[in-house]
PDB file of C-alpha atoms in Angstrom:
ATOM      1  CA  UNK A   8       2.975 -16.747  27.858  1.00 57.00           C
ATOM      2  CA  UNK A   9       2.319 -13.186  28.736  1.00 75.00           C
ATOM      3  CA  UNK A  10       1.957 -10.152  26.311  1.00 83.00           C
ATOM      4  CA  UNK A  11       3.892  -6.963  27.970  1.00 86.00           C
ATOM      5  CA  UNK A  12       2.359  -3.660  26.361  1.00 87.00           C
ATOM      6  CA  UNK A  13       4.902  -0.495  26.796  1.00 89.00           C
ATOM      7  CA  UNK A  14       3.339   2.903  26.238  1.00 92.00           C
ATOM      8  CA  UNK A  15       5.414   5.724  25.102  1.00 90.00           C
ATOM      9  CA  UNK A  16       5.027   9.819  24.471  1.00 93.00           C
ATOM     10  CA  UNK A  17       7.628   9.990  21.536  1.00 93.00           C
ATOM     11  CA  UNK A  18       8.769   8.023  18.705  1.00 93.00           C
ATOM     12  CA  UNK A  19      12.410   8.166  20.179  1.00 92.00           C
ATOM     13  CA  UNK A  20      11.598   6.628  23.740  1.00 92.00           C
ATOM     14  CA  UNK A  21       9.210   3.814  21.485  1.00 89.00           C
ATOM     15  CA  UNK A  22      12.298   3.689  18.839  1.00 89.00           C
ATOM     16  CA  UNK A  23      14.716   2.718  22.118  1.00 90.00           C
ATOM     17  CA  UNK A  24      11.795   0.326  23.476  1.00 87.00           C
ATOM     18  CA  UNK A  25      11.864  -1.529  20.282  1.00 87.00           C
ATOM     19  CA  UNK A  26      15.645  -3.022  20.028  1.00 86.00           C
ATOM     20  CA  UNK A  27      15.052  -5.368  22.199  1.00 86.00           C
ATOM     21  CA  UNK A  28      14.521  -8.967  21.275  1.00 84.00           C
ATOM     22  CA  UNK A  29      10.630 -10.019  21.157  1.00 86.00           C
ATOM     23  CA  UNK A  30       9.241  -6.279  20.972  1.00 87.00           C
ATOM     24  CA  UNK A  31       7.112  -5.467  18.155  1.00 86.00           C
ATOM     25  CA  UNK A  32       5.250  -2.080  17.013  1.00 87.00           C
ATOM     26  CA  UNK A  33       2.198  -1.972  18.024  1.00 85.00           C
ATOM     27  CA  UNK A  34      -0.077   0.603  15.278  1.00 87.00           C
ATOM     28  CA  UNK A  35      -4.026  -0.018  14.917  1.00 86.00           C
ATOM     29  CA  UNK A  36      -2.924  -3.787  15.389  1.00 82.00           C
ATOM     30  CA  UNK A  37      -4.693  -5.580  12.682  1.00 83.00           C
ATOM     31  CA  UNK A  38      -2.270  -8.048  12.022  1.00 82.00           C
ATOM     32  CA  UNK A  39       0.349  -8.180  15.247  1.00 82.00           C
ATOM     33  CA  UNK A  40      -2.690  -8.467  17.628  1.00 80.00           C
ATOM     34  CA  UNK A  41      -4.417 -11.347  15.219  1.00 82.00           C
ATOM     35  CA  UNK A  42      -0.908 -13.028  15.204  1.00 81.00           C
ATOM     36  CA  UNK A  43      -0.615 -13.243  18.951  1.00 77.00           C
ATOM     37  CA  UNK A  44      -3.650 -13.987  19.581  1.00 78.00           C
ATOM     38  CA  UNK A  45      -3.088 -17.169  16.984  1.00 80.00           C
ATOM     39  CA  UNK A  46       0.095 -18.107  18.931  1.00 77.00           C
ATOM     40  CA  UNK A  47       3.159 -16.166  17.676  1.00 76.00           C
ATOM     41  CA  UNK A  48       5.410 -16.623  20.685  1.00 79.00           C
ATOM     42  CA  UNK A  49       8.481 -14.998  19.048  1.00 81.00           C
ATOM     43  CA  UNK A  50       6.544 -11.905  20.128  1.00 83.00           C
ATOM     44  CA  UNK A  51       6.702 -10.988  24.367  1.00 83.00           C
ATOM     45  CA  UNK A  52       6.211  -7.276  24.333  1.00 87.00           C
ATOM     46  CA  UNK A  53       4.104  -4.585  21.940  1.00 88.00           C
ATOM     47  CA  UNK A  54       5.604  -1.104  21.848  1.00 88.00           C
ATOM     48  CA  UNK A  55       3.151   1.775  21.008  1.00 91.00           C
ATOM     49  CA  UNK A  56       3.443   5.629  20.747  1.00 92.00           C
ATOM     50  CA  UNK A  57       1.119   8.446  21.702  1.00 92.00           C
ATOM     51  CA  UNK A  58       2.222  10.836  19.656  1.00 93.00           C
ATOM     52  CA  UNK A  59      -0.273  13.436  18.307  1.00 94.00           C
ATOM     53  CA  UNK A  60       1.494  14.409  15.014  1.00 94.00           C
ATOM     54  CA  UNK A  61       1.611  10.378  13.862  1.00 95.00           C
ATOM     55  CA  UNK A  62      -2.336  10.769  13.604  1.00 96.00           C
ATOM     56  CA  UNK A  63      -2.128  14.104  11.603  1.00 97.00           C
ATOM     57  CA  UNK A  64      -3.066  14.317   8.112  1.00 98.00           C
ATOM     58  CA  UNK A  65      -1.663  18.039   6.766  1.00 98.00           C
ATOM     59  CA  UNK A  66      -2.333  18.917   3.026  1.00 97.00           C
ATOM     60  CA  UNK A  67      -0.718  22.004   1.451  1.00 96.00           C
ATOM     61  CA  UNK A  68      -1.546  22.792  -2.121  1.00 93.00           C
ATOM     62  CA  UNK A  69      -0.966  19.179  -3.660  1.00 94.00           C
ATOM     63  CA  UNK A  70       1.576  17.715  -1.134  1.00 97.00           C
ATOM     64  CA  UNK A  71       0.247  15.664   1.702  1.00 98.00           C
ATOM     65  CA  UNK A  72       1.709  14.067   5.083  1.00 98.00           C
ATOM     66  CA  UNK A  73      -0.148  11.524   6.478  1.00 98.00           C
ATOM     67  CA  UNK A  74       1.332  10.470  10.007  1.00 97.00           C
ATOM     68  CA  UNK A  75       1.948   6.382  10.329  1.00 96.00           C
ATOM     69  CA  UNK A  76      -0.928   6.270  12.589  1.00 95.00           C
ATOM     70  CA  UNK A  77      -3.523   7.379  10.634  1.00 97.00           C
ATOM     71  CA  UNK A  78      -6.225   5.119   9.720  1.00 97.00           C
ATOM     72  CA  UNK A  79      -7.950   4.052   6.536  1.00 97.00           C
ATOM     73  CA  UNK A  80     -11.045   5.649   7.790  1.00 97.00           C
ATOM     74  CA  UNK A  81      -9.380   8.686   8.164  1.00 98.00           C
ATOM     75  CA  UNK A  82      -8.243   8.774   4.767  1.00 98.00           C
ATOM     76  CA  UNK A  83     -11.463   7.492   3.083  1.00 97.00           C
ATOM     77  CA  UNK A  84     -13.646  11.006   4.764  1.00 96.00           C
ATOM     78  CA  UNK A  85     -10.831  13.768   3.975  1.00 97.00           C
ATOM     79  CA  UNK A  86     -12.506  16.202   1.784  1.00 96.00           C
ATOM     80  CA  UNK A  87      -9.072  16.860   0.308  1.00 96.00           C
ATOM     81  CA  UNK A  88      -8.187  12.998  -0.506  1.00 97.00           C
ATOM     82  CA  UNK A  89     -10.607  11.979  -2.451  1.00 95.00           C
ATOM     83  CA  UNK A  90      -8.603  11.248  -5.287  1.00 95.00           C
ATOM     84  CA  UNK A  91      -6.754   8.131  -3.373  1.00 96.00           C
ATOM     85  CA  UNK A  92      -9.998   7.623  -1.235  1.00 96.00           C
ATOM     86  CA  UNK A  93     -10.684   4.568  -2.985  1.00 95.00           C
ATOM     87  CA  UNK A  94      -7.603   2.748  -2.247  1.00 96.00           C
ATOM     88  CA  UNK A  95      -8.109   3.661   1.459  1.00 97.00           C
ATOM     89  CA  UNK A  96     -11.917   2.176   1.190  1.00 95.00           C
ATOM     90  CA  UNK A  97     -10.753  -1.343  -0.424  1.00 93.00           C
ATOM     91  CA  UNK A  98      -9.120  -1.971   3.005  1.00 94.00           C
ATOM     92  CA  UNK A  99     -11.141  -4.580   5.100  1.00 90.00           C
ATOM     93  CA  UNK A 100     -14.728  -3.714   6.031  1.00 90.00           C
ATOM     94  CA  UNK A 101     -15.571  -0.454   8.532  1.00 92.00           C
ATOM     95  CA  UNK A 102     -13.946  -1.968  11.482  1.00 92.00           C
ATOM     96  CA  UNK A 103     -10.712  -2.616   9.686  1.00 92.00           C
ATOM     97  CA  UNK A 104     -10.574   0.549   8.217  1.00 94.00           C
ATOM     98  CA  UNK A 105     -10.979   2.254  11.642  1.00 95.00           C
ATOM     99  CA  UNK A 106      -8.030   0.745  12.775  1.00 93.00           C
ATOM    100  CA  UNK A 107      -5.887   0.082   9.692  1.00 94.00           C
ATOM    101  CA  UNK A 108      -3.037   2.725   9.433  1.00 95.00           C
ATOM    102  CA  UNK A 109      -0.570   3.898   6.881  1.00 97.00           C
ATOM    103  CA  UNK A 110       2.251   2.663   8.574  1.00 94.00           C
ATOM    104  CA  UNK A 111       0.801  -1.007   9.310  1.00 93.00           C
ATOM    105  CA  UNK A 112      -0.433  -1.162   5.777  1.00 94.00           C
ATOM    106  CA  UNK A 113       3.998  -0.334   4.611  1.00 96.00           C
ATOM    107  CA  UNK A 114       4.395  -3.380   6.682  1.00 93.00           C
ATOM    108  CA  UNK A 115       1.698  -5.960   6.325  1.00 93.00           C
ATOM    109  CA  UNK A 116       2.526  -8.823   3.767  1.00 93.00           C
ATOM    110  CA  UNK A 117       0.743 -10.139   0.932  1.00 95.00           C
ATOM    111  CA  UNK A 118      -2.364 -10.401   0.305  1.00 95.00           C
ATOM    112  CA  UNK A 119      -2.569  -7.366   2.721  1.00 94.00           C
ATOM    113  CA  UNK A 120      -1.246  -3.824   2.009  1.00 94.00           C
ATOM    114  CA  UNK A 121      -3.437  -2.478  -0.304  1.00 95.00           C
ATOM    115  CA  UNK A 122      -2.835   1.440   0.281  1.00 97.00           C
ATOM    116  CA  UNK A 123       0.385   0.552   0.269  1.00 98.00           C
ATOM    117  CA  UNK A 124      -0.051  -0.373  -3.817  1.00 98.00           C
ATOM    118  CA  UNK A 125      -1.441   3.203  -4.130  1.00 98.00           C
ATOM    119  CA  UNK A 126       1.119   4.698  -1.756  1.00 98.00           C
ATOM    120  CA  UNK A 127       4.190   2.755  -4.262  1.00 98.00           C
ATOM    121  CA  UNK A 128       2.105   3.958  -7.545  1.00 98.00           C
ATOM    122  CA  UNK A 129       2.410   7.606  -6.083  1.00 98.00           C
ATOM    123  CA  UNK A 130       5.990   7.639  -5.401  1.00 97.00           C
ATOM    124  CA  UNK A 131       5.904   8.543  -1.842  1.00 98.00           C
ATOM    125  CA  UNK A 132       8.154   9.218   0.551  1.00 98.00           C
ATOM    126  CA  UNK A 133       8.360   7.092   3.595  1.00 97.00           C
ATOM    127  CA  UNK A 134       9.707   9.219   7.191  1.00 96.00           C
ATOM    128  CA  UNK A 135      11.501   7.887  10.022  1.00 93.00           C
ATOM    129  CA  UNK A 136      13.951   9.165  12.406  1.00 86.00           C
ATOM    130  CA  UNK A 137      16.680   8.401  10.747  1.00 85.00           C
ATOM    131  CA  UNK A 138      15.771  10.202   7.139  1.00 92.00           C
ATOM    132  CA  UNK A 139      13.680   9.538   4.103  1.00 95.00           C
ATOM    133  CA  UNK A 140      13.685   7.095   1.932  1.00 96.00           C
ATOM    134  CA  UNK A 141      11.827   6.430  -1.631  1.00 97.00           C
ATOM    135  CA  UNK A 142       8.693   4.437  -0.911  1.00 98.00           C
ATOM    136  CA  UNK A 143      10.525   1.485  -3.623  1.00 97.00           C
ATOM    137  CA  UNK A 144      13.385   1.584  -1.704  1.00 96.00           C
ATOM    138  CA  UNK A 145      12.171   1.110   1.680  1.00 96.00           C
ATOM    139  CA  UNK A 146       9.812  -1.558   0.364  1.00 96.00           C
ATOM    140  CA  UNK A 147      12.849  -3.157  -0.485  1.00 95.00           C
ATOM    141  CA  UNK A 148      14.632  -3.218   2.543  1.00 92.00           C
ATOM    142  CA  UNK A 149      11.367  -2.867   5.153  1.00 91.00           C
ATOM    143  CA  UNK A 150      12.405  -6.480   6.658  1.00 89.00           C
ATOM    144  CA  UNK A 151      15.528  -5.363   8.571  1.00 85.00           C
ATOM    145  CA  UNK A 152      13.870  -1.970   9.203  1.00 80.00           C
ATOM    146  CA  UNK A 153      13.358  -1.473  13.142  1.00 80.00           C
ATOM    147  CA  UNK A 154      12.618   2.534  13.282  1.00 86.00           C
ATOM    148  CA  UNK A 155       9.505   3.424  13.667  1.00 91.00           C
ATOM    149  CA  UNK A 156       7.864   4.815  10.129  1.00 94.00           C
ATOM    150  CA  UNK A 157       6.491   8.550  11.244  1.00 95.00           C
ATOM    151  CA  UNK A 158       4.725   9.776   7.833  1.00 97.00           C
ATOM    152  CA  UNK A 159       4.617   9.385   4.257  1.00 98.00           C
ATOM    153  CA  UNK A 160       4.409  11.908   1.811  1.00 98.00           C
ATOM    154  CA  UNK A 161       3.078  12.014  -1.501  1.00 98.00           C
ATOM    155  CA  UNK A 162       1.841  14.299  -4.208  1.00 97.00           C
ATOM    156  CA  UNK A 163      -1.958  14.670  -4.853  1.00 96.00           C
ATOM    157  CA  UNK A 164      -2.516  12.913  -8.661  1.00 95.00           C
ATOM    158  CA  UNK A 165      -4.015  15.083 -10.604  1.00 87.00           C
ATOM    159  CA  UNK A 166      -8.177  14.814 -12.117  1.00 78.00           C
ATOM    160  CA  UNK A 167      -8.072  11.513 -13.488  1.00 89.00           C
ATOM    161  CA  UNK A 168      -5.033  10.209 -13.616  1.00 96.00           C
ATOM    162  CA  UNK A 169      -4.658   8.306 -10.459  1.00 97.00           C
ATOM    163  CA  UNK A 170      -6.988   4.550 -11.049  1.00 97.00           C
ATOM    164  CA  UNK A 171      -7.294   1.820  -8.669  1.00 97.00           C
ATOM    165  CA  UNK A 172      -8.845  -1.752  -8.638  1.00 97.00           C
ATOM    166  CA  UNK A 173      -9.069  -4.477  -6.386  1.00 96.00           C
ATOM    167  CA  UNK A 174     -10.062  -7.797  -6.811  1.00 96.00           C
ATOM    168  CA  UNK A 175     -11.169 -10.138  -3.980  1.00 95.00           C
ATOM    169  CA  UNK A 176     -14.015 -12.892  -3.955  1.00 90.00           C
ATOM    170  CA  UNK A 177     -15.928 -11.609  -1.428  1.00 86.00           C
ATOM    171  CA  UNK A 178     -17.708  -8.191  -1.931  1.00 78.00           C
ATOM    172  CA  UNK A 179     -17.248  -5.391  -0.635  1.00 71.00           C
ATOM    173  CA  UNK A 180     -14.084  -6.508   2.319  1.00 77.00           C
ATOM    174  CA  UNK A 181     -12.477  -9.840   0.851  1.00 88.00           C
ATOM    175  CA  UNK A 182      -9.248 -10.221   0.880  1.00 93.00           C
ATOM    176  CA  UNK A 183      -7.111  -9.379  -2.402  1.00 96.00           C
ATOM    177  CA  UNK A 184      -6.783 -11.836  -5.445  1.00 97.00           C
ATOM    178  CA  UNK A 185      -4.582  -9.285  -6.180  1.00 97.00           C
ATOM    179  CA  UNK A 186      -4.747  -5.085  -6.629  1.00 98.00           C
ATOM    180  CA  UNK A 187      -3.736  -2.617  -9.469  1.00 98.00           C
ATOM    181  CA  UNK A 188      -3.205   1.291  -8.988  1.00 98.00           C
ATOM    182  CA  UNK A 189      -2.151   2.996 -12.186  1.00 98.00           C
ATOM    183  CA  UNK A 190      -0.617   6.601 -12.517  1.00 98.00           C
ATOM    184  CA  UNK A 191      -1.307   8.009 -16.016  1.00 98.00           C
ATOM    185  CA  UNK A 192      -0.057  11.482 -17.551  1.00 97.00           C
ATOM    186  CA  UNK A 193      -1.833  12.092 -20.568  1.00 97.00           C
ATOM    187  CA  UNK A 194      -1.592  14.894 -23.659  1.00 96.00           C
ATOM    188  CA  UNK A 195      -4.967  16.279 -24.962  1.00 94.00           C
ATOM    189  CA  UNK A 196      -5.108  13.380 -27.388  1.00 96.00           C
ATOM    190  CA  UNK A 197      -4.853  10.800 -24.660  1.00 95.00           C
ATOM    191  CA  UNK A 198      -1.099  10.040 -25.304  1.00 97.00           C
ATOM    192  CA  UNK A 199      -0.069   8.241 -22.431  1.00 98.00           C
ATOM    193  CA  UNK A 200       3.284  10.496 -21.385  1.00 98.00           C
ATOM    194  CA  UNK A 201       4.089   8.786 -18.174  1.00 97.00           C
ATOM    195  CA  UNK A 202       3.090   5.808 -16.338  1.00 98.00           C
ATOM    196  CA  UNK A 203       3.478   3.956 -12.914  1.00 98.00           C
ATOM    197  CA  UNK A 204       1.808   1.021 -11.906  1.00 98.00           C
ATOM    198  CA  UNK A 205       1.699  -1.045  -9.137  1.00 98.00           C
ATOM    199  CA  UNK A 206       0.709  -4.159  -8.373  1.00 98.00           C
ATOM    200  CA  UNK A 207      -0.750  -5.910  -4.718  1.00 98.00           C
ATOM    201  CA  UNK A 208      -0.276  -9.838  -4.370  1.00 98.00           C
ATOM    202  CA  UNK A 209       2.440 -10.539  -7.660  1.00 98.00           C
ATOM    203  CA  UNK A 210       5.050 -10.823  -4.764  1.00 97.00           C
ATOM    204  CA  UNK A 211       5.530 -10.332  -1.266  1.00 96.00           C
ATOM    205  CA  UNK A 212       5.150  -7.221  -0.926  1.00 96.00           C
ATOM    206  CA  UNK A 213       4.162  -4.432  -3.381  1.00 98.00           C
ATOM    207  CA  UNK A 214       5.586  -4.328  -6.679  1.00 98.00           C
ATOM    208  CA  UNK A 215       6.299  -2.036  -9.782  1.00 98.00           C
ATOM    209  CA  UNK A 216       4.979  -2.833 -13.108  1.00 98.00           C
ATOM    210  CA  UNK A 217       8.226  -1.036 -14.707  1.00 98.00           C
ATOM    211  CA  UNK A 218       7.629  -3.501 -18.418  1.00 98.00           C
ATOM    212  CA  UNK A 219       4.085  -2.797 -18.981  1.00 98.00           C
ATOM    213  CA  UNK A 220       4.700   1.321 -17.753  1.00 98.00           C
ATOM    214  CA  UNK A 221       7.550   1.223 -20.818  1.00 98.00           C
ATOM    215  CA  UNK A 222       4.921  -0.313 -23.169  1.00 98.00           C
ATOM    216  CA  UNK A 223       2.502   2.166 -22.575  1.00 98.00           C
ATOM    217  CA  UNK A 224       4.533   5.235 -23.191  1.00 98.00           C
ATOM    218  CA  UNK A 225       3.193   6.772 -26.775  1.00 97.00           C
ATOM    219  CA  UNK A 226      -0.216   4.532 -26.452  1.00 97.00           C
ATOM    220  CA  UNK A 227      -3.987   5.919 -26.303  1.00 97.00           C
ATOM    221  CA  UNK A 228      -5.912   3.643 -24.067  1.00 97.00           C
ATOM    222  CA  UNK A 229      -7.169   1.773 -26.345  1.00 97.00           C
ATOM    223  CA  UNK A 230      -7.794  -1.678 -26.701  1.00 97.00           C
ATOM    224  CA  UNK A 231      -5.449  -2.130 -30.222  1.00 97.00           C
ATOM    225  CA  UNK A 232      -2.519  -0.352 -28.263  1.00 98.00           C
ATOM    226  CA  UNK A 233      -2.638  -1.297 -24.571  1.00 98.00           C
ATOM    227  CA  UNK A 234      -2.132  -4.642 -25.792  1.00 98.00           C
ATOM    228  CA  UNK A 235       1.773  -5.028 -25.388  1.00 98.00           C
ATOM    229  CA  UNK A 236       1.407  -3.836 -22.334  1.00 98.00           C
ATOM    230  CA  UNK A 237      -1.079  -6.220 -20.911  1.00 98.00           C
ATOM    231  CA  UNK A 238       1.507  -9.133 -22.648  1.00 98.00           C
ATOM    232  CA  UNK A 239       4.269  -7.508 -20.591  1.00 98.00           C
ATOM    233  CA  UNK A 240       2.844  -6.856 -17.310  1.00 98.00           C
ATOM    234  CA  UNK A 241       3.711 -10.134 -15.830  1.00 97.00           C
ATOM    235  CA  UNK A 242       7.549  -9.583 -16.540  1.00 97.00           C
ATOM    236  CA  UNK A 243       8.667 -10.531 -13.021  1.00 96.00           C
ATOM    237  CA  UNK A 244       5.908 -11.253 -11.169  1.00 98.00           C
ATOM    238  CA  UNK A 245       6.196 -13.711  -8.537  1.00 97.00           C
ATOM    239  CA  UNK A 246       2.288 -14.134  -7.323  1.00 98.00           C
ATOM    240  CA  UNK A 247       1.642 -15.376  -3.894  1.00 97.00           C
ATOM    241  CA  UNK A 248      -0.075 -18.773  -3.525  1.00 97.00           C
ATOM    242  CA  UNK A 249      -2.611 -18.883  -0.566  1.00 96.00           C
ATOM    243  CA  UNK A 250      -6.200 -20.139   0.613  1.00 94.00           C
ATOM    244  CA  UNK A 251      -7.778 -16.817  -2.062  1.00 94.00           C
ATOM    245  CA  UNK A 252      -6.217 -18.091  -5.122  1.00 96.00           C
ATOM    246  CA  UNK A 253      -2.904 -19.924  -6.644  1.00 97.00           C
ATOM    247  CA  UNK A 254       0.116 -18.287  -8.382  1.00 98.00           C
ATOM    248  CA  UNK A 255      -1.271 -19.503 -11.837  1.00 98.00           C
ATOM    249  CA  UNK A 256      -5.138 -17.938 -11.081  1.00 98.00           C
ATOM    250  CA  UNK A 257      -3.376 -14.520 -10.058  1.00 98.00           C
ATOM    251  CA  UNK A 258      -0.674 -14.426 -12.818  1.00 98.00           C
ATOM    252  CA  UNK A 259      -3.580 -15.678 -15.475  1.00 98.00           C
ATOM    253  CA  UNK A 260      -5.858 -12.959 -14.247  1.00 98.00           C
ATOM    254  CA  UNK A 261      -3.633  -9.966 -13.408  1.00 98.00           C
ATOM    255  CA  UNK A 262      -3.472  -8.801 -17.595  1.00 98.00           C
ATOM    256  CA  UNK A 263      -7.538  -8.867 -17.527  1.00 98.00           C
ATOM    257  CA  UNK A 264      -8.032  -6.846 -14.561  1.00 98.00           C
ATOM    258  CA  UNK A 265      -5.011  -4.367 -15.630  1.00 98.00           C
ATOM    259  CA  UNK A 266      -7.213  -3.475 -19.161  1.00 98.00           C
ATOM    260  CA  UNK A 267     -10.189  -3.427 -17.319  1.00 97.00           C
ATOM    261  CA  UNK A 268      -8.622  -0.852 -15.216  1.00 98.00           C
ATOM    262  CA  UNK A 269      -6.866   1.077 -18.181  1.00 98.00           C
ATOM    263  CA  UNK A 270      -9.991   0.810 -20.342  1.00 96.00           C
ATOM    264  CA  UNK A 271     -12.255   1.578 -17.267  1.00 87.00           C
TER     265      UNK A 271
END
């Protein structure tokens, strides 16, 4: 069976392209292009767009745009992104990361989508033709999507406050046991004011921690009063089960690495 590639200018000419039956969105390719090569037939043509602004990355006091197509390479050697630089890194090895983009990473299933973790633990905003959407939202509802994603927007976390850990068996490009990005406003005392956390691998697709951010409003990250949150982070969790590790490993796990991360 033959592979058709189209090649457009603009997202609306690539957004037409793609309605039809067997087309899929073609980004740095990662995943689509290892899926047909391992025999996905319900796939007979890859759309892709040339678009320069989907490979710009503009930052403008603490708001950034990163256009779908840029990569995690990209990302990792911004001198203005260093604070979500890691979360970029923990994708793949060097030649992953120089094709791995923001948009693919949205997409990509579980155990993949790291960035995507840090993107949901940031509250982006996800762009498309047709509007914006809440990064939750459209991780929601990303499986009937068919526009093409242009951007996502975030703000930059402030000194410290952004964390984020992945675990994988093989160092330093395995693929996730599961990943953890944390959001933390604190007071002067260390009062934890405000929390998001996400969590890679405890379903699907990325996932909100909403229990465990409740139990950690009014804590200092300590061990004593992290505790209940740690007890409540796998309030409805549904872990993946694959060749890395089983639903019980990642569920048994996922508390440990989450203090590790808030004690780190």
């Amino acid at each position: 069976m033959s592979l058709a590639l189209q090649t457009f200018l603009t997202v609306k000419d690539a957004n037409a392209a793609l309605q039809a039956s067997g087309t899929r969105y073609l980004g740095g390719g990662t995943l689509v292009v290892r899926g047909a090569n391992e025999g996905d037939v319900s796939v007979s043509s890859l759309v892709r767009v040339t678009e320069p602004s989907l490979s710009a990355i503009t930052v403008s006091g603490d708001k950034v745009q990163l256009g779908a197509s840029v990569t995690m390479a990209a990302i990792a050697r911004h001198p203005d992104l260093a604070a979500v630089a890691p979360a970029a890194r923990a994708v793949g090895g060097p030649a992953i990361r120089n094709m791995a983009t923001v948009g693919g990473n949205l997409f990509a299933p579980a155990p993949y989508g790291d960035f995507a973790v840090a993107l949901l633990t940031l509250d982006a905003t996800v762009t498309a033709e047709t509007g914006e959407t809440p990064i939750e939202d459209f991780l929601t509802g990303r499986d009937s999507s068919r526009a093409i994603i242009t951007a996502v927007e975030f703000s930059l976390p402030k000194a410290d406050s952004f964390r984020f850990l992945k675990v994988s068996r093989v160092k330093p490009k395995g693929i996730s046991v599961l990943s953890i990005a944390a959001l933390l406003q604190r007071t002067a005392d260390g009062t934890v004011t405000s929390a998001r956390i996400a969590l890679g691998c405890m379903a699907d697709r990325p996932m909100r921690a909403k229990a465990a951010e409740r139990a950690l409003l009014g804590c200092k990250l300590t061990p004593q009063e992290i505790a209940p949150a740690l007890a409540a982070v796998g309030e409805g969790i549904a872990p993946i089960t694959d060749p890395i590790a089983s639903t019980w490993y990642r569920a048994e796990v996922l508390p440990v690495h989450l203090g590790r991360l808030l004690l780190g």
